[in-house]
Structures are given as structure tokens and as C-alpha cells.
């Protein structure tokens, strides 16, 4: 569809139909990014006080936390960034144990259920609202404009597309076409599917690509090995997210495209956190999130020191996320970016790397292909998938009584289809799955070759 028509008519109508104030938020973000750092901090503190008032007054979990911290009404009325350290951090386990107490009763009728992709081995269920959706969409649209790409331009997603679409997915597919989006699967990256993906790229001629860096790099390497063209004439930017963009993958993608490669950092539960600008800095979306970097004991670190990224989402009203520990590592940078934006920079983003899985056809499947199968299986509390050198899968699960022997058989069949029909899958029920030496759970471990050979 004609991009100006999408930008001026189709997209605004879509957002109005969804009751999301995305365009209003985008206009605000376009102005605020040029504010000086102190003005942005003051904006954060104003929004933080509003969030804290609502959480302390209506959300049972936070009411208890403020009481335990000895904070009274007058403290909450003048709450500032420095007061965050008086509150405990919020972990995934805290959310699971207190899922009901964390919700704002005033938002029960317009809350939207959501869940994480389960890359840590334990999917997290939570709730958001339309304002939070709008905030994330607007922040993402602003970063696109940093690279001269506006709403309505042709965008191709190399993302998580299930093989069989549900009715909701079919609706999204129609919607995506109306707003000039296309989606191709990052899951089963076999030579055959990658050849089809390259065909789609050439036909659709996207202005920008968006996807998992490992999957994009895999497709780039396949194109190079088979003499196919990856970049199309209209391509002006490649955006990556969902996992760490390592130097080797970045170099492979940059070599294949005549445009910038920019990485974004966020989490489904924590929101849109930071994105690279054309100068290469990861700018924090300060208007919507507060980023702290903490040591192992939960104490804030100075700029430049690497620690755990902890997020307070200023738009999470339906279910507040205050001092949420992401499990990712990073460091705040004191120096401003040469681009002139007042948004604080996140100097390091590390610690998120999901293994690719070998397929029987000689290709690679993104780990999320098996994670989504496990996430949807009732009864599974935690899981870990280990691919052996013969491509077989050992699946360790912590499960309750609702996971039956019959469920095992069906689950094994679904998991095998991700790698190739007939792939041996062994399911082991265990009492617990210990973390790796890094302290993080690795939900997918591939012992097979990391970069399988291509077969044209």
C-alpha cells in the first residue's frame, strides 16, 4: 500500500480502533528526545511519582512494600529517583508468586494478558494495558525515524511465525499487509526455507528489515554461500533485537547490506528499553523507563560499572514493574552522545544469547521454535532443551501432575517436528533445573555444530 496513505490514514485509523494513543505519544517523544538530560530526569521523576501514588494506593503488593520500607503518604508525594533504592527489587519469581497482588484492581476490565517467550526456561505471565502498548509502539517508531524511516514504509520481520496460523494470527496477517508489514519465520532455517525467504525479500523490496540477529546472520551467510542477493535496492536499515547482536553476526550482516545495522534492547515484560542511534549509542527511552544498574547485592553501581539491568516501567499501570531485574548485564554511560539527544546511553548490553539448533535438513532452527512449543504445554513449570551431536533432543522438565504420559508423546512429536520428522526426543522429568555458572538459566543448549554447512 502507498506509504503516505498508510501513515496518514490507515495506521491512525488502526490505532484509534485499538484505542491506543500511539501517535500522540510519538509526537511527545519527538520533542522530548532533544531536552537536556536534567529536564528528562525531572520528567522521569514526575511520571515516577504518578506511578508510585497509584501503586501504593491501589496495588496490594506495592502497598506492602512501601509499608515495609517505612514510607508514608508524605514520602510518596515527594518520591524521587533516589528513593527507588529504598524499595526491594522485583524478580520473575516474585511476579509468579504474587501475580494477583501485583495487579491494579482499577485496570482489571481493560488489562491485556501477555507472556514472555520463555528464553530463560520459565515463561512469565503478566498484564499490560493499551497505554503501555502505545508507549512501546511510539518508542519503536521514533527510533525508526532516527534512520529516516517513517510509519507506513515497507517492513519485513524475520520473527516468530508459527507454521499453522490461528484465527488471531490470520487477522494480524491481514492487518500487517494493510500497514505494509510482512512476516517470515525465523524458526526452521533450512536451505529450502531460506531460499524462499530470499525470494520474499526480493519481491517485497522492504525499506527496512527487523529480526533476531542470529537468524538474519544465518540468512545472510546462506545467501553468500549460494550466490544469492540478500540486500534489495530499497533497503535503508536493518534493525535487530531479541538477543545479543554479537560482533561476528553484526559484521556478517553489515557486509551484506548497503545501510546501517542498528540494535534494539528490550524485554516483553519490561518494555522498550534502548536502541542504537545512527552514531551507534544505545539511547534509553527515558520517557518510559528508568534504568538502574545493580551489583549482586542489589546496590546501584556508578556509571561505567557493569551490573544487572533493572527496569522501572513508567507506563506499566495495569501491573506495575518497579525495579524489575531483567537478568541482563549492562553499564550506564555518563558522556553524552554526539548525536545531540539528551537521552542517557546504555554503554554495554550483554548476557542474552540463545543457541541455534541444527535441523536434519542441514539448516538451523531458532531456539524459540522449541521454546514456544514448551511454553504452550500445560503442566510444565520449567524446562531445558539440550541438542546432542546426533541432533537428538534431551528435554528436562519440571512439571506438575497435569503433564501425563500421553502428553509426553504428543510433546515429543511437536518438538521433533522443529528439527525434522523422526528426530529422537527424550523427555526427562526432574525436580529442579539448576542455573549455569553465570547465574542464568540456559533454556536451550546446542552441542551440535554452531554453524552447520549449507546445502544449496
Short mmCIF file of C-alpha atoms in Angstrom, two decimals:
data_model
loop_
_atom_site.label_atom_id
_atom_site.label_comp_id
_atom_site.label_asym_id
_atom_site.label_seq_id
_atom_site.Cartn_x
_atom_site.Cartn_y
_atom_site.Cartn_z
CA UNK A 1 0.00 0.00 0.00
CA UNK A 2 1.11 3.58 -0.71
CA UNK A 3 3.23 4.60 2.35
CA UNK A 4 1.81 8.14 2.80
CA UNK A 5 -1.71 6.67 2.77
CA UNK A 6 -0.73 4.20 5.48
CA UNK A 7 0.96 6.91 7.54
CA UNK A 8 -1.84 9.46 7.29
CA UNK A 9 -4.94 7.27 7.19
CA UNK A 10 -4.61 3.50 7.69
CA UNK A 11 -2.28 3.48 10.70
CA UNK A 12 -4.09 6.31 12.57
CA UNK A 13 -7.43 4.54 12.00
CA UNK A 14 -5.96 1.26 13.20
CA UNK A 15 -4.63 2.81 16.40
CA UNK A 16 -7.91 4.62 17.02
CA UNK A 17 -9.79 1.35 16.53
CA UNK A 18 -7.45 -0.29 19.09
CA UNK A 19 -7.91 2.70 21.43
CA UNK A 20 -4.17 3.33 21.63
CA UNK A 21 -2.75 6.89 21.89
CA UNK A 22 0.32 5.91 19.87
CA UNK A 23 0.52 8.96 17.62
CA UNK A 24 0.09 11.41 20.48
CA UNK A 25 2.86 9.66 22.39
CA UNK A 26 5.08 9.70 19.31
CA UNK A 27 4.69 13.46 18.95
CA UNK A 28 5.68 13.88 22.60
CA UNK A 29 8.73 11.65 22.17
CA UNK A 30 9.89 13.55 19.11
CA UNK A 31 10.06 16.71 21.23
CA UNK A 32 11.41 15.27 24.47
CA UNK A 33 14.41 13.47 22.95
CA UNK A 34 16.09 16.87 22.43
CA UNK A 35 15.56 18.02 26.01
CA UNK A 36 18.66 18.36 28.16
CA UNK A 37 19.42 15.41 30.49
CA UNK A 38 18.30 17.22 33.64
CA UNK A 39 14.92 18.10 32.11
CA UNK A 40 14.46 14.46 31.13
CA UNK A 41 15.28 13.35 34.68
CA UNK A 42 12.69 15.79 36.01
CA UNK A 43 10.16 14.35 33.55
CA UNK A 44 11.02 10.85 34.78
CA UNK A 45 10.54 11.86 38.41
CA UNK A 46 7.16 13.44 37.68
CA UNK A 47 5.97 10.27 35.97
CA UNK A 48 7.55 8.09 38.66
CA UNK A 49 5.61 9.90 41.40
CA UNK A 50 2.38 9.33 39.48
CA UNK A 51 3.16 5.62 39.13
CA UNK A 52 4.15 5.27 42.78
CA UNK A 53 1.00 7.01 44.01
CA UNK A 54 -1.16 4.59 42.04
CA UNK A 55 0.86 1.55 43.09
CA UNK A 56 0.91 2.49 46.79
CA UNK A 57 -2.78 3.34 46.81
CA UNK A 58 -4.29 0.52 44.76
CA UNK A 59 -1.85 -2.36 44.26
CA UNK A 60 -1.71 -4.71 47.29
CA UNK A 61 1.83 -5.95 46.62
CA UNK A 62 3.31 -2.46 46.48
CA UNK A 63 1.24 -1.20 49.37
CA UNK A 64 3.03 -3.81 51.49
CA UNK A 65 6.43 -2.93 50.07
CA UNK A 66 6.04 0.77 50.83
CA UNK A 67 4.88 -0.03 54.35
CA UNK A 68 7.85 -2.33 54.93
CA UNK A 69 10.17 0.41 53.67
CA UNK A 70 8.68 2.77 56.26
CA UNK A 71 7.36 5.12 53.59
CA UNK A 72 4.28 7.15 54.42
CA UNK A 73 1.99 9.33 52.35
CA UNK A 74 4.25 12.37 52.55
CA UNK A 75 7.23 10.27 51.38
CA UNK A 76 5.29 9.01 48.41
CA UNK A 77 4.17 12.52 47.45
CA UNK A 78 7.79 13.64 47.11
CA UNK A 79 9.19 10.33 45.84
CA UNK A 80 12.20 10.77 43.53
CA UNK A 81 14.77 8.64 41.73
CA UNK A 82 16.94 8.36 44.83
CA UNK A 83 14.08 6.77 46.75
CA UNK A 84 13.96 3.77 44.41
CA UNK A 85 16.88 2.22 46.27
CA UNK A 86 14.69 2.04 49.40
CA UNK A 87 12.41 -0.44 47.66
CA UNK A 88 13.22 -4.11 47.06
CA UNK A 89 13.82 -5.32 43.54
CA UNK A 90 11.22 -7.38 41.68
CA UNK A 91 12.19 -10.79 40.30
CA UNK A 92 10.38 -13.17 37.96
CA UNK A 93 9.71 -15.46 40.92
CA UNK A 94 8.19 -12.53 42.85
CA UNK A 95 5.82 -11.96 39.94
CA UNK A 96 4.83 -15.62 39.73
CA UNK A 97 4.13 -15.80 43.46
CA UNK A 98 2.21 -12.51 43.55
CA UNK A 99 0.51 -12.38 40.15
CA UNK A 100 -2.84 -11.26 41.59
CA UNK A 101 -1.50 -8.89 44.25
CA UNK A 102 0.60 -7.08 41.62
CA UNK A 103 -2.40 -6.03 39.55
CA UNK A 104 -4.22 -2.73 39.85
CA UNK A 105 -7.92 -3.55 40.52
CA UNK A 106 -8.90 -0.41 38.62
CA UNK A 107 -7.40 -1.90 35.46
CA UNK A 108 -8.96 -5.36 35.61
CA UNK A 109 -11.51 -4.63 32.88
CA UNK A 110 -9.02 -3.32 30.33
CA UNK A 111 -5.93 -5.37 31.10
CA UNK A 112 -4.32 -7.40 28.32
CA UNK A 113 -2.70 -10.76 29.14
CA UNK A 114 0.82 -11.29 27.87
CA UNK A 115 3.67 -13.72 28.34
CA UNK A 116 7.40 -13.79 27.73
CA UNK A 117 8.97 -16.00 25.09
CA UNK A 118 10.44 -18.24 27.78
CA UNK A 119 14.10 -17.85 26.75
CA UNK A 120 15.13 -18.29 30.40
CA UNK A 121 13.26 -21.60 30.60
CA UNK A 122 10.31 -20.29 32.61
CA UNK A 123 7.69 -18.26 30.71
CA UNK A 124 6.40 -15.32 32.68
CA UNK A 125 2.74 -14.30 32.56
CA UNK A 126 1.83 -10.68 33.20
CA UNK A 127 -0.65 -7.96 32.19
CA UNK A 128 -0.37 -4.69 30.31
CA UNK A 129 -2.83 -2.11 29.02
CA UNK A 130 -3.28 -0.12 25.82
CA UNK A 131 -1.27 2.83 27.12
CA UNK A 132 1.72 0.54 27.62
CA UNK A 133 1.26 -0.86 24.11
CA UNK A 134 1.16 2.67 22.71
CA UNK A 135 4.29 3.67 24.61
CA UNK A 136 6.27 0.75 23.19
CA UNK A 137 4.99 1.32 19.65
CA UNK A 138 5.76 5.03 19.78
CA UNK A 139 9.27 4.47 21.15
CA UNK A 140 9.95 1.99 18.36
CA UNK A 141 8.58 4.35 15.70
CA UNK A 142 10.79 7.16 17.00
CA UNK A 143 13.92 5.05 16.57
CA UNK A 144 12.88 4.23 13.01
CA UNK A 145 12.71 7.95 12.29
CA UNK A 146 16.28 8.30 13.51
CA UNK A 147 17.20 6.43 10.33
CA UNK A 148 14.81 8.33 8.06
CA UNK A 149 12.13 5.63 8.08
CA UNK A 150 8.57 6.70 8.85
CA UNK A 151 5.32 4.92 9.61
CA UNK A 152 3.93 3.05 6.62
CA UNK A 153 7.26 2.20 4.97
CA UNK A 154 7.66 -1.43 3.89
CA UNK A 155 8.99 -3.50 6.81
CA UNK A 156 9.87 -7.19 6.74
CA UNK A 157 10.05 -9.14 10.02
CA UNK A 158 12.24 -12.24 10.37
CA UNK A 159 10.49 -13.28 13.53
CA UNK A 160 8.47 -15.98 15.26
CA UNK A 161 5.83 -17.13 12.80
CA UNK A 162 4.05 -20.41 13.63
CA UNK A 163 3.64 -22.81 10.75
CA UNK A 164 -0.13 -23.00 11.18
CA UNK A 165 -1.80 -19.68 11.75
CA UNK A 166 -4.61 -19.30 14.27
CA UNK A 167 -7.59 -17.06 13.50
CA UNK A 168 -5.98 -14.29 15.54
CA UNK A 169 -2.73 -14.71 13.61
CA UNK A 170 -4.68 -14.53 10.35
CA UNK A 171 -6.23 -11.25 11.47
CA UNK A 172 -2.76 -9.94 12.28
CA UNK A 173 -1.54 -11.06 8.87
CA UNK A 174 -4.26 -9.03 7.13
CA UNK A 175 -3.53 -6.05 9.38
CA UNK A 176 0.20 -6.29 8.64
CA UNK A 177 -0.44 -6.17 4.92
CA UNK A 178 -2.57 -3.06 5.33
CA UNK A 179 0.25 -1.27 7.15
CA UNK A 180 2.99 -2.55 4.79
CA UNK A 181 4.44 -5.20 7.11
CA UNK A 182 5.37 -8.76 6.16
CA UNK A 183 6.45 -11.58 8.46
CA UNK A 184 8.60 -14.59 7.63
CA UNK A 185 9.53 -17.36 10.05
CA UNK A 186 12.84 -17.32 11.93
CA UNK A 187 12.21 -20.79 13.27
CA UNK A 188 13.13 -23.52 10.79
CA UNK A 189 16.01 -22.01 8.83
CA UNK A 190 16.61 -24.82 6.34
CA UNK A 191 18.14 -24.22 2.90
CA UNK A 192 14.68 -24.56 1.36
CA UNK A 193 13.01 -22.05 3.69
CA UNK A 194 15.93 -19.64 3.43
CA UNK A 195 15.69 -19.73 -0.36
CA UNK A 196 12.00 -18.84 -0.05
CA UNK A 197 12.83 -16.07 2.42
CA UNK A 198 15.26 -14.53 -0.08
CA UNK A 199 12.56 -14.71 -2.75
CA UNK A 200 10.15 -12.84 -0.45
CA UNK A 201 12.76 -10.16 0.28
CA UNK A 202 13.31 -9.52 -3.41
CA UNK A 203 9.58 -9.44 -4.22
CA UNK A 204 8.51 -7.30 -1.26
CA UNK A 205 11.53 -4.97 -1.57
CA UNK A 206 11.42 -3.82 2.10
CA UNK A 207 12.72 -0.44 3.20
CA UNK A 208 13.85 -1.99 6.47
CA UNK A 209 14.36 -5.44 7.96
CA UNK A 210 13.68 -6.39 11.57
CA UNK A 211 14.54 -9.63 13.31
CA UNK A 212 16.64 -11.84 15.51
CA UNK A 213 20.32 -11.13 14.77
CA UNK A 214 21.30 -14.80 14.69
CA UNK A 215 18.56 -15.57 12.16
CA UNK A 216 19.40 -12.57 9.98
CA UNK A 217 23.08 -13.52 10.04
CA UNK A 218 22.20 -17.10 9.17
CA UNK A 219 20.19 -15.93 6.16
CA UNK A 220 22.99 -13.60 5.07
CA UNK A 221 25.54 -16.43 5.20
CA UNK A 222 23.23 -18.70 3.23
CA UNK A 223 22.80 -16.01 0.55
CA UNK A 224 26.56 -15.56 0.28
CA UNK A 225 27.21 -19.33 0.12
CA UNK A 226 24.64 -19.84 -2.64
CA UNK A 227 25.43 -16.73 -4.66
CA UNK A 228 22.06 -15.15 -3.90
CA UNK A 229 21.49 -11.45 -3.35
CA UNK A 230 20.41 -10.53 0.17
CA UNK A 231 20.00 -6.76 0.09
CA UNK A 232 17.42 -5.18 -2.17
CA UNK A 233 17.64 -1.70 -3.75
CA UNK A 234 15.17 -0.03 -1.36
CA UNK A 235 16.78 -1.26 1.88
CA UNK A 236 17.72 1.64 4.16
CA UNK A 237 18.19 -0.01 7.58
CA UNK A 238 18.37 -3.35 9.38
CA UNK A 239 17.09 -3.48 12.97
CA UNK A 240 17.87 -6.35 15.31
CA UNK A 241 16.51 -7.29 18.72
CA UNK A 242 15.54 -10.28 20.86
CA UNK A 243 19.06 -11.48 21.61
CA UNK A 244 22.61 -10.18 21.78
CA UNK A 245 23.96 -8.89 18.47
CA UNK A 246 27.46 -10.35 18.66
CA UNK A 247 30.34 -8.85 16.64
CA UNK A 248 30.52 -11.77 14.19
CA UNK A 249 26.81 -11.59 13.32
CA UNK A 250 26.92 -7.79 13.06
CA UNK A 251 29.90 -7.97 10.70
CA UNK A 252 28.18 -10.59 8.53
CA UNK A 253 25.01 -8.51 8.22
CA UNK A 254 26.83 -5.22 7.63
CA UNK A 255 28.91 -6.79 4.87
CA UNK A 256 25.74 -7.85 3.05
CA UNK A 257 23.76 -4.59 3.20
CA UNK A 258 24.41 -1.04 1.98
CA UNK A 259 22.79 0.54 5.03
CA UNK A 260 23.11 0.88 8.82
CA UNK A 261 22.56 -2.07 11.17
CA UNK A 262 21.08 -0.87 14.47
CA UNK A 263 20.31 -2.96 17.52
CA UNK A 264 17.48 -2.52 20.00
CA UNK A 265 17.23 -3.74 23.56
CA UNK A 266 14.04 -4.54 25.40
CA UNK A 267 12.04 -7.29 27.02
CA UNK A 268 8.42 -8.17 26.51
CA UNK A 269 7.66 -7.77 30.21
CA UNK A 270 9.93 -4.75 30.81
CA UNK A 271 9.07 -2.86 27.64
CA UNK A 272 11.10 -0.95 25.06
CA UNK A 273 14.34 -0.04 26.85
CA UNK A 274 17.03 1.26 24.49
CA UNK A 275 18.01 1.48 20.84
CA UNK A 276 21.05 2.45 18.85
CA UNK A 277 21.07 5.80 17.08
CA UNK A 278 22.99 6.45 13.81
CA UNK A 279 26.04 7.33 15.93
CA UNK A 280 25.95 3.83 17.45
CA UNK A 281 24.89 4.68 21.02
CA UNK A 282 22.15 2.76 22.81
CA UNK A 283 19.79 5.54 23.92
CA UNK A 284 17.47 4.69 26.80
CA UNK A 285 13.81 5.55 26.22
CA UNK A 286 13.89 7.68 29.37
CA UNK A 287 10.35 8.98 29.00
CA UNK A 288 9.01 5.46 29.55
CA UNK A 289 11.61 3.55 31.55
CA UNK A 290 14.06 4.14 34.38
CA UNK A 291 17.20 2.02 34.13
CA UNK A 292 19.30 1.15 37.15
CA UNK A 293 22.43 -0.99 37.04
CA UNK A 294 22.83 -3.02 40.23
CA UNK A 295 25.55 -5.13 41.82
CA UNK A 296 24.81 -8.71 43.02
CA UNK A 297 23.55 -7.34 46.35
CA UNK A 298 21.07 -5.01 44.62
CA UNK A 299 23.02 -1.78 45.14
CA UNK A 300 23.19 0.85 42.36
CA UNK A 301 26.52 1.00 40.54
CA UNK A 302 28.30 4.07 39.24
CA UNK A 303 28.37 4.96 35.55
CA UNK A 304 30.65 2.65 33.60
CA UNK A 305 30.38 -0.25 36.03
CA UNK A 306 28.79 -3.42 34.66
CA UNK A 307 25.91 -4.91 36.60
CA UNK A 308 22.37 -6.22 36.25
CA UNK A 309 19.97 -4.04 34.28
CA UNK A 310 16.94 -3.24 36.41
CA UNK A 311 13.86 -1.54 34.97
CA UNK A 312 11.04 0.60 36.28
CA UNK A 313 8.44 0.94 33.53
CA UNK A 314 6.63 4.27 33.84
CA UNK A 315 3.76 3.10 31.63
CA UNK A 316 3.07 -0.18 33.45
CA UNK A 317 -0.09 0.86 35.27
CA UNK A 318 -2.19 -2.29 34.95
CA UNK A 319 0.58 -4.29 36.62
CA UNK A 320 3.46 -2.10 37.82
CA UNK A 321 7.02 -3.25 37.24
CA UNK A 322 9.10 -1.28 39.75
CA UNK A 323 12.79 -2.21 39.97
CA UNK A 324 12.35 -5.32 37.84
CA UNK A 325 15.54 -7.37 37.48
CA UNK A 326 15.99 -8.40 33.84
CA UNK A 327 18.90 -10.79 34.36
CA UNK A 328 20.80 -8.94 31.61
CA UNK A 329 24.10 -7.12 32.05
CA UNK A 330 24.93 -3.55 31.12
CA UNK A 331 26.52 -0.28 32.17
CA UNK A 332 25.30 3.30 32.12
CA UNK A 333 27.38 5.86 30.28
CA UNK A 334 27.92 9.34 31.68
CA UNK A 335 29.15 11.02 28.50
CA UNK A 336 26.52 12.41 26.10
CA UNK A 337 26.16 11.04 22.58
CA UNK A 338 27.49 13.00 19.63
CA UNK A 339 24.02 12.88 18.03
CA UNK A 340 22.86 15.58 20.47
CA UNK A 341 19.97 13.73 22.07
CA UNK A 342 19.61 14.16 25.81
CA UNK A 343 18.65 10.53 26.36
CA UNK A 344 21.06 8.64 28.62
CA UNK A 345 23.09 5.90 26.95
CA UNK A 346 23.43 2.26 27.90
CA UNK A 347 27.08 1.50 27.19
CA UNK A 348 27.06 -2.29 27.35
CA UNK A 349 24.36 -4.82 26.64
CA UNK A 350 25.41 -8.43 27.14
CA UNK A 351 24.20 -11.69 28.55
CA UNK A 352 21.37 -12.60 26.15
CA UNK A 353 22.38 -15.31 23.76
CA UNK A 354 20.12 -18.12 22.61
CA UNK A 355 21.61 -21.15 20.84
CA UNK A 356 20.57 -22.08 17.33
CA UNK A 357 19.54 -25.70 16.76
CA UNK A 358 20.65 -27.94 13.90
CA UNK A 359 17.94 -29.45 11.70
CA UNK A 360 18.01 -32.79 9.90
CA UNK A 361 17.96 -30.97 6.53
CA UNK A 362 21.26 -29.27 7.29
CA UNK A 363 19.74 -25.97 8.31
CA UNK A 364 19.27 -24.14 11.58
CA UNK A 365 16.18 -23.54 13.69
CA UNK A 366 15.91 -20.66 16.11
CA UNK A 367 15.69 -21.86 19.71
CA UNK A 368 12.36 -20.10 20.10
CA UNK A 369 10.79 -22.72 17.84
CA UNK A 370 11.07 -25.30 20.62
CA UNK A 371 10.54 -22.79 23.41
CA UNK A 372 7.14 -21.83 22.02
CA UNK A 373 6.08 -25.49 21.95
CA UNK A 374 7.10 -25.96 25.58
CA UNK A 375 5.59 -22.67 26.67
CA UNK A 376 2.16 -23.69 25.37
CA UNK A 377 2.19 -27.12 27.06
CA UNK A 378 0.00 -27.17 30.22
CA UNK A 379 1.67 -28.55 33.32
CA UNK A 380 5.26 -27.54 32.55
CA UNK A 381 6.77 -25.22 35.14
CA UNK A 382 10.35 -25.07 33.85
CA UNK A 383 12.30 -26.65 31.02
CA UNK A 384 15.68 -27.05 29.38
CA UNK A 385 16.44 -28.46 25.93
CA UNK A 386 19.84 -29.97 25.09
CA UNK A 387 20.58 -30.90 21.50
CA UNK A 388 23.16 -33.67 21.26
CA UNK A 389 25.74 -34.01 18.48
CA UNK A 390 23.48 -36.53 16.69
CA UNK A 391 20.73 -33.82 16.62
CA UNK A 392 18.54 -35.68 19.12
CA UNK A 393 16.94 -33.68 21.94
CA UNK A 394 17.07 -34.27 25.67
CA UNK A 395 14.29 -32.25 27.26
CA UNK A 396 14.37 -31.76 31.02
CA UNK A 397 11.09 -30.57 32.52
CA UNK A 398 9.86 -29.63 35.95
CA UNK A 399 6.14 -30.37 35.75
CA UNK A 400 3.02 -30.86 37.84
CA UNK A 401 0.56 -33.76 37.72
CA UNK A 402 -1.33 -32.37 34.71
CA UNK A 403 1.52 -33.40 32.41
CA UNK A 404 0.57 -37.00 31.64
CA UNK A 405 2.38 -39.82 29.84
CA UNK A 406 0.11 -39.20 26.86
CA UNK A 407 1.18 -35.56 26.90
CA UNK A 408 4.81 -36.71 26.75
CA UNK A 409 4.21 -38.48 23.44
CA UNK A 410 2.44 -35.53 21.83
CA UNK A 411 5.02 -33.08 23.16
CA UNK A 412 7.89 -35.19 21.81
CA UNK A 413 6.22 -35.29 18.38
CA UNK A 414 5.83 -31.49 18.27
CA UNK A 415 9.42 -30.94 19.35
CA UNK A 416 10.73 -33.44 16.81
CA UNK A 417 8.96 -31.56 14.01
CA UNK A 418 11.04 -28.47 14.85
CA UNK A 419 14.24 -30.37 13.99
CA UNK A 420 12.95 -32.88 11.47
CA UNK A 421 10.49 -35.76 11.40
CA UNK A 422 11.76 -38.78 13.30
CA UNK A 423 14.25 -36.87 15.43
CA UNK A 424 14.68 -38.73 18.75
CA UNK A 425 13.29 -36.71 21.65
CA UNK A 426 13.78 -37.87 25.22
CA UNK A 427 11.73 -36.18 27.94
CA UNK A 428 13.11 -36.32 31.48
CA UNK A 429 11.05 -35.21 34.46
CA UNK A 430 13.28 -33.66 37.12
CA UNK A 431 12.74 -31.93 40.45
CA UNK A 432 14.72 -28.83 39.53
CA UNK A 433 16.93 -27.33 36.83
CA UNK A 434 19.98 -25.57 38.20
CA UNK A 435 21.32 -22.32 36.78
CA UNK A 436 24.53 -22.14 34.77
CA UNK A 437 27.72 -20.85 36.35
CA UNK A 438 26.82 -17.38 35.08
CA UNK A 439 23.76 -17.43 37.33
CA UNK A 440 21.30 -17.50 34.43
CA UNK A 441 19.25 -20.47 33.28
CA UNK A 442 20.08 -21.61 29.77
CA UNK A 443 16.88 -22.98 28.35
CA UNK A 444 18.42 -24.21 25.09
CA UNK A 445 21.89 -25.70 24.74
CA UNK A 446 23.12 -26.98 21.38
CA UNK A 447 26.06 -29.40 21.38
CA UNK A 448 25.79 -29.75 17.60
CA UNK A 449 27.88 -27.63 15.25
CA UNK A 450 27.06 -23.95 15.79
CA UNK A 451 27.09 -23.09 12.10
CA UNK A 452 26.02 -26.14 10.07
CA UNK A 453 27.16 -26.42 6.46
CA UNK A 454 24.90 -25.03 3.75
CA UNK A 455 23.38 -27.32 1.16
CA UNK A 456 22.20 -25.34 -1.84
#
